[in-house]
PDB file of C-alpha atoms in Angstrom:
ATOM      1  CA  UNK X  29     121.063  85.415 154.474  1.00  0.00           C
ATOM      2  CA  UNK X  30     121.430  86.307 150.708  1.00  0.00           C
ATOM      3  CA  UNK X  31     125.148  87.401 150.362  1.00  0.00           C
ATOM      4  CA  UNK X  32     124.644  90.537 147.851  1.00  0.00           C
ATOM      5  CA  UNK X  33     121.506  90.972 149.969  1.00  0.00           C
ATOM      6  CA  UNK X  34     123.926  91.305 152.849  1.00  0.00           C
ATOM      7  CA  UNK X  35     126.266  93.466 151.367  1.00  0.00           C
ATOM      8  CA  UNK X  36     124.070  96.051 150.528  1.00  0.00           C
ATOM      9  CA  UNK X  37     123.464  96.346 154.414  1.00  0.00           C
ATOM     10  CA  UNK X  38     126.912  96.234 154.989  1.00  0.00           C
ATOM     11  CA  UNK X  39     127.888  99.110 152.168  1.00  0.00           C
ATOM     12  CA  UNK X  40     125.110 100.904 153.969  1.00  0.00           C
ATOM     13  CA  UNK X  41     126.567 100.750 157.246  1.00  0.00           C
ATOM     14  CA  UNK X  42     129.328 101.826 155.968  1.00  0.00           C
ATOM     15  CA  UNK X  43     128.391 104.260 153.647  1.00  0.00           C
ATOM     16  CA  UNK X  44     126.776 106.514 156.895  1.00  0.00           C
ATOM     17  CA  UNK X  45     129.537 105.762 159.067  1.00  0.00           C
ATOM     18  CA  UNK X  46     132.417 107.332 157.116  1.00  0.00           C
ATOM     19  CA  UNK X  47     130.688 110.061 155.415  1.00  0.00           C
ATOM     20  CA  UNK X  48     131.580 112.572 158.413  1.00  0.00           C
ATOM     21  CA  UNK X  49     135.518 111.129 157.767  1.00  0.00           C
ATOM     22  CA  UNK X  50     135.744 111.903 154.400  1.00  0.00           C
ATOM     23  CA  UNK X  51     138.462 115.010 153.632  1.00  0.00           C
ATOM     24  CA  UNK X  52     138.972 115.362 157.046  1.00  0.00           C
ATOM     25  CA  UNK X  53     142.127 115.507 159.329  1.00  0.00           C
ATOM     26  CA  UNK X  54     140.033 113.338 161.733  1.00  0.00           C
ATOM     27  CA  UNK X  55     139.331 110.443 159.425  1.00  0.00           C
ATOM     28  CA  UNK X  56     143.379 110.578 158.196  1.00  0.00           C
ATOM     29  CA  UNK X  57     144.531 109.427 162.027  1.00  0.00           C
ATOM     30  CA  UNK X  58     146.781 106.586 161.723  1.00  0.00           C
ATOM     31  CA  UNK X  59     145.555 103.692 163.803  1.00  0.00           C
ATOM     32  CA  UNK X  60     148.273 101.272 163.328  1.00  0.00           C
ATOM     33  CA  UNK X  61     150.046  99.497 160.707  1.00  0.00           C
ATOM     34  CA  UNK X  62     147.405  97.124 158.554  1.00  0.00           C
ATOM     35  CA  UNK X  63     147.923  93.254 158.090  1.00  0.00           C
ATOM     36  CA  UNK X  64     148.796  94.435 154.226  1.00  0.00           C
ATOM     37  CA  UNK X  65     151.608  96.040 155.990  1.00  0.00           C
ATOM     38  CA  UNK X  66     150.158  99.855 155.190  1.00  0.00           C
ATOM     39  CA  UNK X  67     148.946 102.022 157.358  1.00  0.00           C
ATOM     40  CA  UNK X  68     145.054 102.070 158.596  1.00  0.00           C
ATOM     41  CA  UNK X  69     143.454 105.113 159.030  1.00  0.00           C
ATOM     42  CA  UNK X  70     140.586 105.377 161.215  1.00  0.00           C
ATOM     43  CA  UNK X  71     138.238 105.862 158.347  1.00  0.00           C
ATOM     44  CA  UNK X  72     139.734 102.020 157.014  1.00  0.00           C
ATOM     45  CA  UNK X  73     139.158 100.742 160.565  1.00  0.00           C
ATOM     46  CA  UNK X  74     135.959 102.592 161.476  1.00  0.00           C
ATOM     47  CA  UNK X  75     134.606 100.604 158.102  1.00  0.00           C
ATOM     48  CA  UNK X  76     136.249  97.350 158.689  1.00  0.00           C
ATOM     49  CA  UNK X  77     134.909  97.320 162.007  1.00  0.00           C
ATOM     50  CA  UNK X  78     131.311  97.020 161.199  1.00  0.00           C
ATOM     51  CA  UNK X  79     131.541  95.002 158.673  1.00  0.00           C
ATOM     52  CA  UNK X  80     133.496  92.324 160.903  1.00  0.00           C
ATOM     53  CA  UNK X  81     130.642  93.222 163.330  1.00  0.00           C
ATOM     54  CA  UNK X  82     127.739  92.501 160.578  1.00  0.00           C
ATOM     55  CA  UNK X  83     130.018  89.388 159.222  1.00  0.00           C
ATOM     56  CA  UNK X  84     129.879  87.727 162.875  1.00  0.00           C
ATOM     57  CA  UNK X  85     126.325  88.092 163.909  1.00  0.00           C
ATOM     58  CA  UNK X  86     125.359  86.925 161.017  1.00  0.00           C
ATOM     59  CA  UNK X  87     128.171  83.898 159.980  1.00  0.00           C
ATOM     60  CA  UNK X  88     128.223  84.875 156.482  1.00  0.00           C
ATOM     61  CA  UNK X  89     131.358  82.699 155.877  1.00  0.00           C
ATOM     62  CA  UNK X  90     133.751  80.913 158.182  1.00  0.00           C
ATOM     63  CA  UNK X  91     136.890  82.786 157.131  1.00  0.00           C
ATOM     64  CA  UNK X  92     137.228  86.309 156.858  1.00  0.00           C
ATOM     65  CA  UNK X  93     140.145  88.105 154.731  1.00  0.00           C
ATOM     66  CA  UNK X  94     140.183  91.812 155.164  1.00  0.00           C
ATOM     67  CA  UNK X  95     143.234  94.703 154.346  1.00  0.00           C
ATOM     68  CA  UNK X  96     143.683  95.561 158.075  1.00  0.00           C
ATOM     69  CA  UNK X  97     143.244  92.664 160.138  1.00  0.00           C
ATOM     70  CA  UNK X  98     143.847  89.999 158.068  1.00  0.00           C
ATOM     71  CA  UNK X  99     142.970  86.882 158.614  1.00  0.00           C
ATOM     72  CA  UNK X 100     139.975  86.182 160.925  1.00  0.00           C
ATOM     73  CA  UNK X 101     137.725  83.246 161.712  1.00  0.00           C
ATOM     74  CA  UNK X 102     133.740  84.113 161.507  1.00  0.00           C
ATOM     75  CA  UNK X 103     132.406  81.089 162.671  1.00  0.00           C
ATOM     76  CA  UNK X 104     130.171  80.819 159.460  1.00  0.00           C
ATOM     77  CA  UNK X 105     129.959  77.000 158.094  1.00  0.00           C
ATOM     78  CA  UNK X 106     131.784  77.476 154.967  1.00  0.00           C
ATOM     79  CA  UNK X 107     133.160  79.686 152.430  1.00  0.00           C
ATOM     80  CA  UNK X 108     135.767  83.241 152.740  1.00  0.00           C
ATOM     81  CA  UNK X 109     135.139  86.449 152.319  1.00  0.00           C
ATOM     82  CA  UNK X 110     137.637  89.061 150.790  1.00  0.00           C
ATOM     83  CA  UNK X 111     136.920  92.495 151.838  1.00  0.00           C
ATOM     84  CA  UNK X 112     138.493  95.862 151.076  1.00  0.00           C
ATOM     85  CA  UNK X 113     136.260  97.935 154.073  1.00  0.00           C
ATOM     86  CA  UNK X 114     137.796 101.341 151.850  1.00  0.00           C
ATOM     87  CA  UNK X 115     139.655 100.884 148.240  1.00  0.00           C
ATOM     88  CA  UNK X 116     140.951 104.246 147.475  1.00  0.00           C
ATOM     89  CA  UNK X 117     141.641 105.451 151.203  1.00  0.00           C
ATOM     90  CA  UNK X 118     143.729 108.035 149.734  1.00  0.00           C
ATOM     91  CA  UNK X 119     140.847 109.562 147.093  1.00  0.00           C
ATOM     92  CA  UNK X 120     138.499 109.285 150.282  1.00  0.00           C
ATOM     93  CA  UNK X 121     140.888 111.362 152.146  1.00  0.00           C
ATOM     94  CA  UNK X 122     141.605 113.656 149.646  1.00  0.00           C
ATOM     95  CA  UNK X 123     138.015 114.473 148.616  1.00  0.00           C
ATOM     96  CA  UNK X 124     138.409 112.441 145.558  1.00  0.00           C
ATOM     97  CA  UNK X 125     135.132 110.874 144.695  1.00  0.00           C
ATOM     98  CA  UNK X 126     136.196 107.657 143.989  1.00  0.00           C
ATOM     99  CA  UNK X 127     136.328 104.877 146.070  1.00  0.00           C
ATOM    100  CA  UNK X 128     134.556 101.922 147.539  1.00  0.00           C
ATOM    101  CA  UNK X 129     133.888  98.991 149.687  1.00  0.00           C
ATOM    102  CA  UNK X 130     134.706  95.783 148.120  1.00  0.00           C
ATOM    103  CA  UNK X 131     133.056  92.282 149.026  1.00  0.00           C
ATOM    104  CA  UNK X 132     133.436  88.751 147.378  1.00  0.00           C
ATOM    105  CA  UNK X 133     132.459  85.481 148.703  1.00  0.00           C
ATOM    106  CA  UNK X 134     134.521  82.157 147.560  1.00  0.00           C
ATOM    107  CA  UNK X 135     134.128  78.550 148.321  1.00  0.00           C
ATOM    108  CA  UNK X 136     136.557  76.610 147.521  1.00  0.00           C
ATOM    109  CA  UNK X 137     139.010  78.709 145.945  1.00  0.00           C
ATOM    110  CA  UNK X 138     136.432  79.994 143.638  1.00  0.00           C
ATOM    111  CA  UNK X 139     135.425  83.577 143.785  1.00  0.00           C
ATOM    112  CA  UNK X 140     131.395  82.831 143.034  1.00  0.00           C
ATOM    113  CA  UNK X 141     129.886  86.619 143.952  1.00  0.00           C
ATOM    114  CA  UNK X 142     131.414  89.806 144.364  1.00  0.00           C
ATOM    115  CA  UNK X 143     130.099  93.313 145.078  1.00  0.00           C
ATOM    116  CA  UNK X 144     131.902  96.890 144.504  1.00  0.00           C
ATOM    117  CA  UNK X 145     129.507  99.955 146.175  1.00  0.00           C
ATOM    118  CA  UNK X 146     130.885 103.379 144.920  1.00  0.00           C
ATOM    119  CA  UNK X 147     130.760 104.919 148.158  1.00  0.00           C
ATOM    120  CA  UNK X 148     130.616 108.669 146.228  1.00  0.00           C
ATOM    121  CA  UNK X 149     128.622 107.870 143.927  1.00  0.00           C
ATOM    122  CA  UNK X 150     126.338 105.368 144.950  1.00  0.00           C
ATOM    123  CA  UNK X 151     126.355 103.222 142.442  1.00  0.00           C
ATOM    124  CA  UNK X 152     126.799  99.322 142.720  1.00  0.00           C
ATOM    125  CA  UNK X 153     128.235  96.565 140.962  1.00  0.00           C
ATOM    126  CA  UNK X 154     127.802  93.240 141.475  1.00  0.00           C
ATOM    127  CA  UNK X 155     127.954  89.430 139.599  1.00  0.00           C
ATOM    128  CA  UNK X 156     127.131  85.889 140.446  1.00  0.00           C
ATOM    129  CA  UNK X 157     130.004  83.085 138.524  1.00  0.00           C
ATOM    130  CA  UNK X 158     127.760  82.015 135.568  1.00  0.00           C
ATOM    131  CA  UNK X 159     125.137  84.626 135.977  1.00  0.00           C
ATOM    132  CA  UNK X 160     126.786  88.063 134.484  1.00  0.00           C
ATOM    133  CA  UNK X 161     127.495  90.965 135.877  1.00  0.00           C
ATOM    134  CA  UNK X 162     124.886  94.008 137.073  1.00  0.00           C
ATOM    135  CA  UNK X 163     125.508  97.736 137.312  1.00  0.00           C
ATOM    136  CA  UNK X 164     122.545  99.051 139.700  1.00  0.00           C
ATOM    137  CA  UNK X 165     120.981  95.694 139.203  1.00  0.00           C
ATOM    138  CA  UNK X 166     120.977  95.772 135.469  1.00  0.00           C
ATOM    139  CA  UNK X 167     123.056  93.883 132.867  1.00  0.00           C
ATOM    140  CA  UNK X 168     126.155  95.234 131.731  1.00  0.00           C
ATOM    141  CA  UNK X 169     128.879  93.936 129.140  1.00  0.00           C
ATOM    142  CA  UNK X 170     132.273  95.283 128.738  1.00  0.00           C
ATOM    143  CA  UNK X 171     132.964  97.602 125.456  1.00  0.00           C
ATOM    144  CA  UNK X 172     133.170  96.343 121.707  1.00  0.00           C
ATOM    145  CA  UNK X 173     136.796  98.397 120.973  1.00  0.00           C
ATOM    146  CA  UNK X 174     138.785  96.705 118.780  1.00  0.00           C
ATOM    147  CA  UNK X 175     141.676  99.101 118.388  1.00  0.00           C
ATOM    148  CA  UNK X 176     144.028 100.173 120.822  1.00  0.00           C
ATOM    149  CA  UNK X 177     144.921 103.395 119.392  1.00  0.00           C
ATOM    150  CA  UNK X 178     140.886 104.291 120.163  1.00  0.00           C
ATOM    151  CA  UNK X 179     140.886 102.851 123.695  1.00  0.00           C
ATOM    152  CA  UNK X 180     140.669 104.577 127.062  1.00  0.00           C
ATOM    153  CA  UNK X 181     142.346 102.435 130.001  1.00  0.00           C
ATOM    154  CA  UNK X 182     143.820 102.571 133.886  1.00  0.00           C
ATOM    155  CA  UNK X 183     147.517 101.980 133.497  1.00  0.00           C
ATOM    156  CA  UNK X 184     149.787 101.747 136.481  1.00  0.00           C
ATOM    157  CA  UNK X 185     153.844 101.056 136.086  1.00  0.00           C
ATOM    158  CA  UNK X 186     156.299 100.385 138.712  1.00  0.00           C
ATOM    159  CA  UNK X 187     156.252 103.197 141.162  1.00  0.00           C
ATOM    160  CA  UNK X 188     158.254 105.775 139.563  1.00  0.00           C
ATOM    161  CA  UNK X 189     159.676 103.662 136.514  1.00  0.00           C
ATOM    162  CA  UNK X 190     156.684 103.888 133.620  1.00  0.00           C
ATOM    163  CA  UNK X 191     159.279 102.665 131.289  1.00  0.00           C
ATOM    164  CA  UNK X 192     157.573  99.054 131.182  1.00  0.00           C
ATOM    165  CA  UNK X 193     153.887 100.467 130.307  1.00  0.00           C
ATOM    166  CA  UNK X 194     155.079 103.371 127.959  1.00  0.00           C
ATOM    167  CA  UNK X 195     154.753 101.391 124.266  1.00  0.00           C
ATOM    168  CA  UNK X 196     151.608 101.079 125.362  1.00  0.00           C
ATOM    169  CA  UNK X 197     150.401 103.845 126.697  1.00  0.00           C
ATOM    170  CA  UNK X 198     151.525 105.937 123.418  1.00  0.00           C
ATOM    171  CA  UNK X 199     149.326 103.856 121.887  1.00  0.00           C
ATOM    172  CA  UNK X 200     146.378 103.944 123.730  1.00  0.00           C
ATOM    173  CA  UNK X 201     144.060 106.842 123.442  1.00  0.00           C
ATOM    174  CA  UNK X 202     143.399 107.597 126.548  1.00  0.00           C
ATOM    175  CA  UNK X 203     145.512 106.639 130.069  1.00  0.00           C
ATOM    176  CA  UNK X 204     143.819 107.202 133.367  1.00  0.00           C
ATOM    177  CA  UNK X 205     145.218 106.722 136.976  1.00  0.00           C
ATOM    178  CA  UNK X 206     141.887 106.337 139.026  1.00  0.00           C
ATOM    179  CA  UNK X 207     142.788 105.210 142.408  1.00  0.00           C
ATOM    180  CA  UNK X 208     140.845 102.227 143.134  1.00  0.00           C
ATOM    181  CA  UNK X 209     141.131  99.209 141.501  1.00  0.00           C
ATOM    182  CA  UNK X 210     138.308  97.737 143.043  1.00  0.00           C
ATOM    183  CA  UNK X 211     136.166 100.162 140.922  1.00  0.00           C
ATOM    184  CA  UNK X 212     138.533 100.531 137.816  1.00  0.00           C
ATOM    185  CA  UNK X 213     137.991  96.954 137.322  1.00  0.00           C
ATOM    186  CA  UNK X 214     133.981  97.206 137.380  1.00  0.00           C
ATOM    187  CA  UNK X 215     134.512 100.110 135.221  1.00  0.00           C
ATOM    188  CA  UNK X 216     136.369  98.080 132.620  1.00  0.00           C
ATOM    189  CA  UNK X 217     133.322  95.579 133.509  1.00  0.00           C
ATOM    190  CA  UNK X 218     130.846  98.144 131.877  1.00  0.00           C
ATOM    191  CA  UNK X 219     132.115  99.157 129.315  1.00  0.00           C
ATOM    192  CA  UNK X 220     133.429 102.815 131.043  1.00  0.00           C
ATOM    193  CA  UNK X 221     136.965 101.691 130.210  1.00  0.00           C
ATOM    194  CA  UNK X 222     138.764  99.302 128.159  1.00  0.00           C
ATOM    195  CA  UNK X 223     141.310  97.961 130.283  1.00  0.00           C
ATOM    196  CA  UNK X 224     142.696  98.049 133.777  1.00  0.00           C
ATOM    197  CA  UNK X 225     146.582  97.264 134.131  1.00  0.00           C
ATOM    198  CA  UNK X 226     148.347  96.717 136.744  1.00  0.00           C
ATOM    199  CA  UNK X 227     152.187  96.371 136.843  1.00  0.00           C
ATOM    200  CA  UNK X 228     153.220  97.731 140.293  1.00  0.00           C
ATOM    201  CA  UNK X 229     153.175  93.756 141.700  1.00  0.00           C
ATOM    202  CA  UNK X 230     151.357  95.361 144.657  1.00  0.00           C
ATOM    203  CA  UNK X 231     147.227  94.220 144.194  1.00  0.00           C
ATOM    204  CA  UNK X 232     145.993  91.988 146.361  1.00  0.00           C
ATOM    205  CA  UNK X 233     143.011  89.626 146.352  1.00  0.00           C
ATOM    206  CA  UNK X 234     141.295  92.123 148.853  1.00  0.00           C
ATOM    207  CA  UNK X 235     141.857  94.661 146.344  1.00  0.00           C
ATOM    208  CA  UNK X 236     140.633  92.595 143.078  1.00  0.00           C
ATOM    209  CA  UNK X 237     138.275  89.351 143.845  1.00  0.00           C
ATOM    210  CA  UNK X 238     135.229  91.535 143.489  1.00  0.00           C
ATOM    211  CA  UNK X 239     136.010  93.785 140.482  1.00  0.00           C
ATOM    212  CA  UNK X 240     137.570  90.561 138.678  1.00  0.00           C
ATOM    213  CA  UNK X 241     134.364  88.689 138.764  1.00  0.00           C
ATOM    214  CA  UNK X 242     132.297  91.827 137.879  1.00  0.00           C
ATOM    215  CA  UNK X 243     134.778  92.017 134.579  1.00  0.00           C
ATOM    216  CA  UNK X 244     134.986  88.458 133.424  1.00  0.00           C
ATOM    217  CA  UNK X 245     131.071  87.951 134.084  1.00  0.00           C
ATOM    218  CA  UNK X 246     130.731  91.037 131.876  1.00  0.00           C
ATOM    219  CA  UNK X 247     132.684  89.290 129.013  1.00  0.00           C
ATOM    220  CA  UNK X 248     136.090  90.702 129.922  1.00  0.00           C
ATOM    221  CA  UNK X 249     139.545  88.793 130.188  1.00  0.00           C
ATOM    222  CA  UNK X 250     141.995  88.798 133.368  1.00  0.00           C
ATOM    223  CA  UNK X 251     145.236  87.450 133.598  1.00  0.00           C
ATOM    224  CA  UNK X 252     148.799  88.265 134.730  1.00  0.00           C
ATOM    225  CA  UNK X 253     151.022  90.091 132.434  1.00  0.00           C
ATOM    226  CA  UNK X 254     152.480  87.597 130.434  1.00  0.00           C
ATOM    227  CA  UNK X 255     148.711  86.463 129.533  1.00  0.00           C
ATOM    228  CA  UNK X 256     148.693  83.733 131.806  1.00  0.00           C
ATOM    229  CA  UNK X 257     145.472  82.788 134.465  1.00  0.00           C
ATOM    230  CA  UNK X 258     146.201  84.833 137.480  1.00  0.00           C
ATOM    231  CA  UNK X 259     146.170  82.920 140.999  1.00  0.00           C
ATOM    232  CA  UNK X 260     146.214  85.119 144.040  1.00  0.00           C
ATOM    233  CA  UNK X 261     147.181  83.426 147.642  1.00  0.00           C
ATOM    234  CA  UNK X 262     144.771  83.621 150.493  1.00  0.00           C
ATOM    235  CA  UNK X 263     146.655  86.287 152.146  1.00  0.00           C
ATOM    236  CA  UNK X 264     147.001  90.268 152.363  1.00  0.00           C
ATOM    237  CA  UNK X 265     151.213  90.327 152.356  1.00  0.00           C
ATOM    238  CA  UNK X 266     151.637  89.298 149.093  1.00  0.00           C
ATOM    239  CA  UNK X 267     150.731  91.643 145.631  1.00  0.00           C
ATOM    240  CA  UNK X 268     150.508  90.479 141.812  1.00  0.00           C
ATOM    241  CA  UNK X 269     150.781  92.103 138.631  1.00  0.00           C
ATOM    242  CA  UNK X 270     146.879  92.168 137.051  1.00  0.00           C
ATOM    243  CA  UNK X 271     145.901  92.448 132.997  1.00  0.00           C
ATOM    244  CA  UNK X 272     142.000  93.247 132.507  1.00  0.00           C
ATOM    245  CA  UNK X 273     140.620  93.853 129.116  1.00  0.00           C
ATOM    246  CA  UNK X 274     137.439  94.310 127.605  1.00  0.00           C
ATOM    247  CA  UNK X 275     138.382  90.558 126.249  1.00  0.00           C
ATOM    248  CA  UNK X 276     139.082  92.016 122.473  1.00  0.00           C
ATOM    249  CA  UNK X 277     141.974  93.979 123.352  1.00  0.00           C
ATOM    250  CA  UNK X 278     143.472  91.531 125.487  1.00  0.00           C
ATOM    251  CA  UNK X 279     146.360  89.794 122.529  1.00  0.00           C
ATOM    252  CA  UNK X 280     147.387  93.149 121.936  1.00  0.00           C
ATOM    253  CA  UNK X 281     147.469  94.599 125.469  1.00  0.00           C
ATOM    254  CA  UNK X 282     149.597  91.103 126.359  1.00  0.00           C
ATOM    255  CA  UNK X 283     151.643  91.671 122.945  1.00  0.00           C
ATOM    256  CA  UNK X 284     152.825  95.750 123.916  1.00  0.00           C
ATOM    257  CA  UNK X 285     153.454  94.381 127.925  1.00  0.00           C
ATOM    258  CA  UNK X 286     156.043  91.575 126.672  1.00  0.00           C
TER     259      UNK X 286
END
């Protein structure tokens, strides 16, 4: 089967299944503790599920790598899957319409398609490695800004110490805090906002492989802080510090951050 072909089942699924959970008490019931070592709520799990359902009927991929349970053999032939079954549990929760289900697919150790479904919005992003990057199945580049002082970018500092992101975000015209970096990332992909920064040393490849391929097939530029390429581990324990730019910006962005 087609992998983004697949996905849009699986966002589907999805999609129907948690739509009753969202800003409820129900879908907020802690399950357990998740394999990322936060808690899973039953609107995480009730997602996860069916996509580890959908994954092993079908054998999409022999290894599975998913926020709550994981690791997790498929039985597919080759290849992994990352998958964030909720990114933005907390907007979900809240009523906040803005989060998603993320999916990539990597062979190898190369992430080589990724999907992002706004589950609020329904809108979808996707990208093939060497093929670009589609919003709703349509092209879409990152933004032309050249200047920082007339950018608009997600910045996130250390959990209550800002004082390592503040040079920049004076300088910046506009600093969001979105809540799902999954979709931040697409959005910086498209051209909705400049950059996406992440200095908190908490992201995980469930979080980003999607939304990182959407941005650099887009013409966008990720690294770690310091500039350098960015290498996550096959695992859900262990965070890193993420730089995306609209590719332009990205000198500057690494200049402020040092």
């Amino acid at each position: 089967m087609e992998f983004l072909s697949a996905c849009e089942e699986m966002a589907e699924l999805v999609g129907t299944a948690i739509a009753d959970l969202v800003d409820t008490e129900d879908g907020d019931q802690f399950i357990r503790m998740g394999a990322d070592g936060t808690p899973t709520k039953k609107i995480d799990q009730i997602a996860e599920d069916l996509v580890v359902e959908y994954l092993t009927a079908h054998r999409l991929c022999r290894t599975l790598i998913s926020e709550e349970c994981g690791k997790m053999d498929i039985g597919g032939e080759k290849g992994t899957i990352f998958l964030d079954p909720v990114d933005g549990t907390y907007n979900a929760l809240s009523g906040i319409p803005f989060y998603a289900i993320s999916i990539a697919y990597a062979e190898e150790g190369v992430v080589r398609e990724g999907f992002v479904r706004d589950l609020a919005n329904d809108e979808t992003f996707s990208a093939v490695l060497g093929k670009g990057a589609f919003h709703n199945g349509e092209p879409v580049t990152t933004s032309p800004t050249a200047l920082l002082e007339a950018s608009a970018m997600s910045i996130y500092g250390r959990k209550f110490d800002p004082a390592n992101v503040m040079e920049l975000g004076r300088t910046v015209r506009r600093w969001r805090l979105l809540g799902a970096s999954a979709l931040e990332l697409c959005y910086t992909g498209c051209g909705r906002l400049d950059g996406f920064i992440d200095l908190r040393g908490t992201l995980r490849v469930t979080d980003a492989a999607a939304g990182i391929l959407v941005c650099t097939e887009a013409g966008g530029t990720v690294t770690d802080r310091d500039g350098l390429p960015l290498h996550f581990p096959d695992e859900v324990t262990i965070g890193r510090c993420l730089v995306a730019t609209n590719g332009v910006l990205h000198p500057k962005v690494i200049e402020y951050l040092r």
